[in-house]
């Protein structure tokens, strides 16, 4: 593919038709706008958005399949960037968040909805507002970060000049969230002391756990105190994606609980043996690769499911999910890319991600 005549800033959005979905996801992560332009025989073939990839994952499509198999060839594009009324109408009257600009079936530019309304027209009407509270589960001992958490609660683990819990709150604030509940138990006085000197526009309430209640037990406090859907986040994770899209997914599909999952790619660095029943070797596969959907620790819950959480008893989110499945409740999974989930709950991950977060902030 000859891209020498393409603007440098749009080259990063281009992938070839035969590229794998998994590798294309990495390109999309690096480009950072949730869209790829698919080329075939040196011209634009179609587009793939993060939503297209998410739907493919939920359908069980093999991530080693070529990206061309899930490409949208019936997409909106323009050839003239001067007609701002046309651009505005496309964004307001369609679901498009990106408009490729093509000339002779080659990509020359991409117009992004947020840039168009925020940066060009300074419009506040575009803002994606999530009118729902957030619960941050900060009551755990943080045993994976021992001995550090013998001194400091994991919610206050520093990343540059901010503790992790403040970064989590700031991420939600980008979508208009101001109401936070924080569940506390281990070293709760230190967490409360931090927020006593914390100056912000956030409304913060504490859920005091008299005993460790697991990853879901503290939510019982909210029963009859909250009447809207709400986010739940562990205090040692950062999710870097569009929270408004998670919210829309939850509401559109009418889920009772939605969990955010991350696609993790693992390579077994050995030959893996498969045996016959008599112990004879059937096959051996050298360094096989696997893709998994892993629970990140972020959820959206409807308030009516709080009735299934026992009072004053340790109860994990996995227990709640199992209970909801038995009650025939509807549970959704919202997949995000591997790079979009940052878990600093163990030392190896903390060391790996701290420099990355510093660079991004």
XYZ file of N, CA and C in Angstrom, residues 63-201:
417
model
N -10.436 -13.845 16.795
C -9.666 -12.613 16.672
C -8.494 -12.740 15.708
N -8.185 -13.966 15.285
C -7.147 -14.143 14.273
C -7.717 -14.018 12.860
N -9.033 -13.877 12.740
C -9.655 -13.654 11.428
C -9.216 -12.300 10.891
N -9.296 -12.128 9.577
C -8.858 -10.861 8.993
C -9.901 -9.773 9.264
N -9.417 -8.574 9.433
C -10.279 -7.439 9.765
C -11.286 -7.166 8.651
N -10.927 -7.559 7.433
C -11.835 -7.345 6.307
C -13.171 -8.044 6.463
N -13.200 -9.134 7.261
C -14.432 -9.902 7.435
C -15.489 -9.153 8.235
N -15.080 -8.172 9.023
C -16.063 -7.427 9.821
C -16.131 -5.954 9.402
N -15.603 -5.664 8.219
C -15.553 -4.277 7.748
C -16.916 -3.807 7.259
N -17.243 -2.578 7.595
C -18.462 -1.924 7.115
C -18.138 -1.207 5.809
N -18.706 -1.692 4.726
C -18.442 -1.077 3.419
C -19.496 -0.043 3.042
N -20.566 0.034 3.824
C -21.633 1.006 3.566
C -21.544 2.110 4.616
N -20.545 2.950 4.485
C -20.257 3.946 5.516
C -20.415 5.367 4.969
N -20.552 6.299 5.877
C -20.708 7.709 5.507
C -19.330 8.341 5.339
N -19.149 9.058 4.235
C -17.914 9.802 4.030
C -18.232 11.074 3.251
N -17.294 11.983 3.207
C -17.459 13.208 2.429
C -16.195 13.415 1.597
N -16.300 14.322 0.640
C -15.139 14.647 -0.188
C -14.751 16.112 -0.063
N -15.565 16.875 0.695
C -15.324 18.309 0.839
C -15.481 18.686 2.304
N -14.438 19.210 2.902
C -14.494 19.584 4.320
C -14.980 21.010 4.529
N -15.277 21.721 3.465
C -15.680 23.123 3.598
C -17.148 23.284 3.962
N -17.968 22.289 3.644
C -19.402 22.385 3.914
C -19.680 21.972 5.360
N -19.580 22.932 6.275
C -19.740 22.625 7.692
C -21.172 22.245 8.042
N -22.139 22.787 7.315
C -23.539 22.423 7.576
C -23.776 20.944 7.292
N -23.161 20.448 6.206
C -23.296 19.027 5.881
C -22.685 18.172 6.985
N -21.519 18.565 7.456
C -20.847 17.814 8.514
C -21.686 17.817 9.786
N -22.202 18.982 10.146
C -23.019 19.100 11.355
C -24.263 18.233 11.256
N -24.902 18.221 10.100
C -26.118 17.412 9.914
C -25.824 15.919 10.017
N -24.682 15.503 9.495
C -24.319 14.080 9.585
C -24.171 13.669 11.045
N -23.449 14.464 11.816
C -23.237 14.118 13.222
C -24.536 14.146 14.019
N -25.404 15.095 13.713
C -26.630 15.242 14.501
C -27.724 14.264 14.090
N -27.704 13.816 12.847
C -28.811 12.997 12.342
C -28.447 11.540 12.090
N -27.215 11.164 12.348
C -26.799 9.770 12.194
C -26.035 9.349 13.451
N -25.672 8.078 13.505
C -24.893 7.571 14.641
C -23.388 7.723 14.424
N -23.003 8.323 13.312
C -21.579 8.457 12.994
C -20.869 9.345 14.009
N -19.710 8.894 14.457
C -18.859 9.697 15.340
C -17.587 10.147 14.623
N -17.363 9.576 13.418
C -16.184 9.922 12.630
C -16.617 9.991 11.170
N -16.109 10.966 10.440
C -16.433 11.084 9.016
C -15.130 11.060 8.222
N -14.842 9.964 7.516
C -13.661 9.951 6.654
C -13.822 10.930 5.492
N -12.734 11.560 5.126
C -12.710 12.441 3.960
C -11.897 11.734 2.882
N -12.543 11.431 1.761
C -11.901 10.658 0.698
C -11.731 11.490 -0.563
N -10.654 11.222 -1.266
C -10.415 11.813 -2.578
C -9.872 10.720 -3.478
N -10.573 10.450 -4.565
C -10.194 9.367 -5.478
C -10.057 8.038 -4.734
N -10.983 7.831 -3.800
C -11.042 6.599 -3.001
C -9.805 6.398 -2.131
N -9.163 7.502 -1.781
C -8.031 7.468 -0.855
C -8.358 8.356 0.349
N -7.877 7.950 1.512
C -8.122 8.721 2.726
C -7.215 9.946 2.768
N -7.810 11.120 2.971
C -7.002 12.334 3.112
C -7.204 13.005 4.470
N -8.283 12.651 5.164
C -8.530 13.258 6.473
C -9.659 12.495 7.170
N -9.814 12.727 8.469
C -10.948 12.207 9.229
C -11.443 13.331 10.129
N -12.751 13.555 10.124
C -13.351 14.558 11.006
C -13.975 13.831 12.186
N -13.589 14.234 13.385
C -14.093 13.595 14.596
C -15.149 14.473 15.248
N -16.219 13.830 15.684
C -17.360 14.554 16.238
C -16.949 15.477 17.387
N -16.173 14.949 18.306
C -15.804 15.744 19.479
C -14.987 16.961 19.080
N -14.025 16.772 18.183
C -13.219 17.901 17.723
C -14.083 18.940 17.020
N -15.022 18.479 16.212
C -15.847 19.388 15.420
C -16.700 20.278 16.318
N -17.351 19.692 17.315
C -18.262 20.465 18.158
C -17.548 21.199 19.287
N -16.516 20.580 19.857
C -15.833 21.208 20.984
C -14.818 22.249 20.531
N -13.886 21.791 19.717
C -12.754 22.648 19.386
C -13.104 23.704 18.340
N -13.951 23.321 17.381
C -14.249 24.249 16.300
C -15.394 25.185 16.656
N -16.457 24.619 17.243
C -17.653 25.419 17.505
C -17.870 25.713 18.982
N -16.984 25.196 19.853
C -17.075 25.459 21.292
C -18.468 25.155 21.832
N -19.084 24.117 21.315
C -20.447 23.777 21.717
C -20.429 22.872 22.933
N -21.210 23.220 23.953
C -21.321 22.377 25.141
C -22.453 21.379 25.007
N -23.267 21.514 23.960
C -24.419 20.625 23.809
C -24.005 19.207 23.435
N -22.762 19.064 22.965
C -22.290 17.747 22.541
C -21.905 16.859 23.727
N -21.583 17.440 24.864
C -20.995 16.683 25.971
C -21.794 15.432 26.296
N -21.089 14.349 26.485
C -21.714 13.079 26.847
C -21.843 13.027 28.365
N -23.033 13.290 28.862
C -23.260 13.361 30.296
C -23.876 12.059 30.789
N -23.306 11.503 31.838
C -23.857 10.319 32.487
C -24.461 10.766 33.816
N -25.759 10.811 33.879
C -26.435 11.278 35.090
C -26.680 10.100 36.028
N -25.601 9.584 36.589
C -25.708 8.442 37.487
C -24.528 8.444 38.455
N -24.729 7.918 39.659
C -23.643 7.898 40.642
C -22.641 6.780 40.384
N -21.530 6.869 41.090
C -20.458 5.878 40.990
C -20.091 5.411 42.393
N -19.963 4.103 42.546
C -19.499 3.518 43.804
C -18.082 2.994 43.590
N -17.164 3.432 44.430
C -15.782 2.953 44.365
C -15.530 2.071 45.580
N -15.181 0.822 45.318
C -14.985 -0.159 46.389
C -13.550 -0.046 46.910
N -13.396 0.597 48.062
C -12.062 0.873 48.603
C -11.865 0.268 49.987
N -12.616 -0.784 50.301
C -12.545 -1.362 51.639
C -11.575 -2.513 51.796
N -11.025 -2.999 50.688
C -10.151 -4.171 50.748
C -8.786 -3.879 51.354
N -8.107 -4.946 51.759
C -6.793 -4.807 52.386
C -5.673 -4.626 51.373
N -5.926 -4.948 50.123
C -4.876 -4.807 49.120
C -3.729 -5.761 49.341
N -4.052 -7.020 49.627
C -3.013 -8.007 49.956
C -2.039 -8.237 48.805
N -2.483 -7.997 47.569
C -1.575 -8.195 46.432
C -0.454 -7.156 46.424
N -0.659 -6.050 47.162
C 0.354 -5.000 47.226
C 1.075 -4.971 48.576
N 0.935 -6.038 49.336
C 1.653 -6.151 50.603
C 3.166 -6.146 50.333
N 4.009 -5.476 51.122
C 3.722 -4.829 52.409
C 3.352 -3.353 52.297
N 3.281 -2.822 51.090
C 2.964 -1.405 50.893
C 1.653 -1.037 51.582
N 0.649 -1.922 51.454
C -0.674 -1.604 51.987
C -0.786 -1.846 53.491
N 0.301 -2.267 54.126
C 0.302 -2.275 55.592
C 0.389 -0.843 56.123
N 0.887 0.039 55.277
C 1.093 1.436 55.671
C 0.044 2.353 55.051
N -0.273 2.113 53.777
C -1.173 2.998 53.036
C -2.272 2.171 52.380
N -3.532 2.597 52.453
C -4.591 1.856 51.752
C -4.386 1.936 50.248
N -4.778 0.880 49.542
C -4.481 0.834 48.106
C -5.170 1.951 47.337
N -6.275 2.478 47.857
C -6.957 3.580 47.175
C -6.094 4.832 47.108
N -5.127 4.945 48.014
C -4.257 6.127 48.057
C -2.884 5.873 47.455
N -2.719 4.762 46.769
C -1.457 4.491 46.079
C -1.193 5.614 45.078
N -0.018 6.235 45.138
C 0.224 7.396 44.269
C 0.629 7.015 42.853
N 0.123 7.781 41.922
C 0.576 7.742 40.536
C 0.901 9.179 40.169
N 2.188 9.468 40.072
C 2.656 10.839 39.926
C 2.213 11.635 41.154
N 1.397 12.679 40.982
C 1.030 13.511 42.127
C -0.396 13.275 42.601
N -1.025 12.170 42.154
C -2.394 11.868 42.558
C -2.510 10.431 43.040
N -3.388 10.173 44.015
C -3.677 8.783 44.365
C -4.585 8.162 43.316
N -4.562 6.851 43.222
C -5.324 6.148 42.194
C -6.814 6.470 42.269
N -7.366 6.628 43.471
C -8.803 6.868 43.589
C -9.186 8.217 42.987
N -8.315 9.201 43.094
C -8.604 10.507 42.496
C -8.578 10.428 40.971
N -7.656 9.643 40.433
C -7.605 9.463 38.979
C -8.879 8.796 38.485
N -9.359 7.786 39.231
C -10.608 7.113 38.861
C -11.759 8.109 38.846
N -11.853 8.942 39.867
C -12.932 9.924 39.953
C -12.840 10.948 38.828
N -11.632 11.371 38.514
C -11.451 12.342 37.430
C -11.869 11.765 36.081
N -11.628 10.459 35.887
C -12.058 9.812 34.643
C -13.575 9.878 34.500
N -14.292 9.601 35.584
C -15.749 9.679 35.542
C -16.220 11.124 35.385
N -15.501 12.055 35.987
C -15.887 13.463 35.902
C -15.859 13.980 34.468
N -15.046 13.356 33.619
C -15.018 13.747 32.207
C -16.372 13.553 31.543
N -17.221 12.720 32.146
C -18.555 12.457 31.609
C -19.645 13.060 32.496
N -19.272 14.070 33.270
C -20.242 14.812 34.048
C -20.623 14.205 35.375
N -19.957 13.126 35.786
C -20.289 12.482 37.058
C -19.749 13.325 38.216
N -20.601 13.581 39.202
C -20.175 14.339 40.384
C -20.513 13.630 41.692
N -21.369 12.618 41.643
C -21.808 11.933 42.861
C -21.069 10.608 43.038
N -20.341 10.495 44.140
C -19.541 9.303 44.404
C -19.853 8.737 45.789
N -19.935 7.417 45.847
C -19.963 6.685 47.107
C -18.653 5.913 47.201
N -18.027 5.944 48.361
C -16.777 5.217 48.555
C -16.951 4.265 49.730
N -16.836 2.965 49.463
C -16.923 1.978 50.547
C -15.550 1.842 51.191
N -15.511 1.884 52.519
C -14.235 1.858 53.235
C -14.296 0.874 54.392
N -13.146 0.297 54.704
C -12.980 -0.562 55.876
C -11.524 -0.506 56.329
N -10.642 -1.160 55.575
C -9.218 -1.175 55.915
C -8.637 0.236 55.808
N -8.067 0.732 56.910
C -7.456 2.064 56.968
C -8.425 3.149 56.478
N -9.671 3.022 56.900
C -10.702 3.965 56.457
C -10.422 5.389 56.918
N -9.799 5.541 58.093
C -9.530 6.891 58.599
C -8.573 7.646 57.688
N -7.615 6.940 57.111
C -6.662 7.591 56.210
C -7.355 8.057 54.935
N -8.261 7.222 54.417
C -8.991 7.601 53.202
C -9.879 8.807 53.479
N -10.579 8.788 54.604
C -11.451 9.917 54.945
C -10.640 11.185 55.190
N -9.475 11.035 55.812
C -8.622 12.197 56.067
C -8.163 12.834 54.761
N -7.856 11.994 53.773
C -7.458 12.541 52.473
C -8.576 13.394 51.886
N -9.803 12.903 51.946
C -10.910 13.629 51.325
C -11.371 14.832 52.155
N -10.990 14.896 53.413
C -11.293 16.094 54.203
C -10.552 17.305 53.655
N -9.373 17.079 53.119
C -8.577 18.162 52.530
C -8.679 18.193 51.009
N -9.632 17.452 50.473
C -9.776 17.306 49.019
C -10.748 18.371 48.508
N -10.257 19.260 47.656
C -11.088 20.358 47.159
C -11.537 20.047 45.734
N -12.835 19.845 45.577
C -13.386 19.535 44.258
C -14.876 19.827 44.274
N -15.506 19.633 43.124
C -16.954 19.797 43.015
C -17.688 18.474 43.198
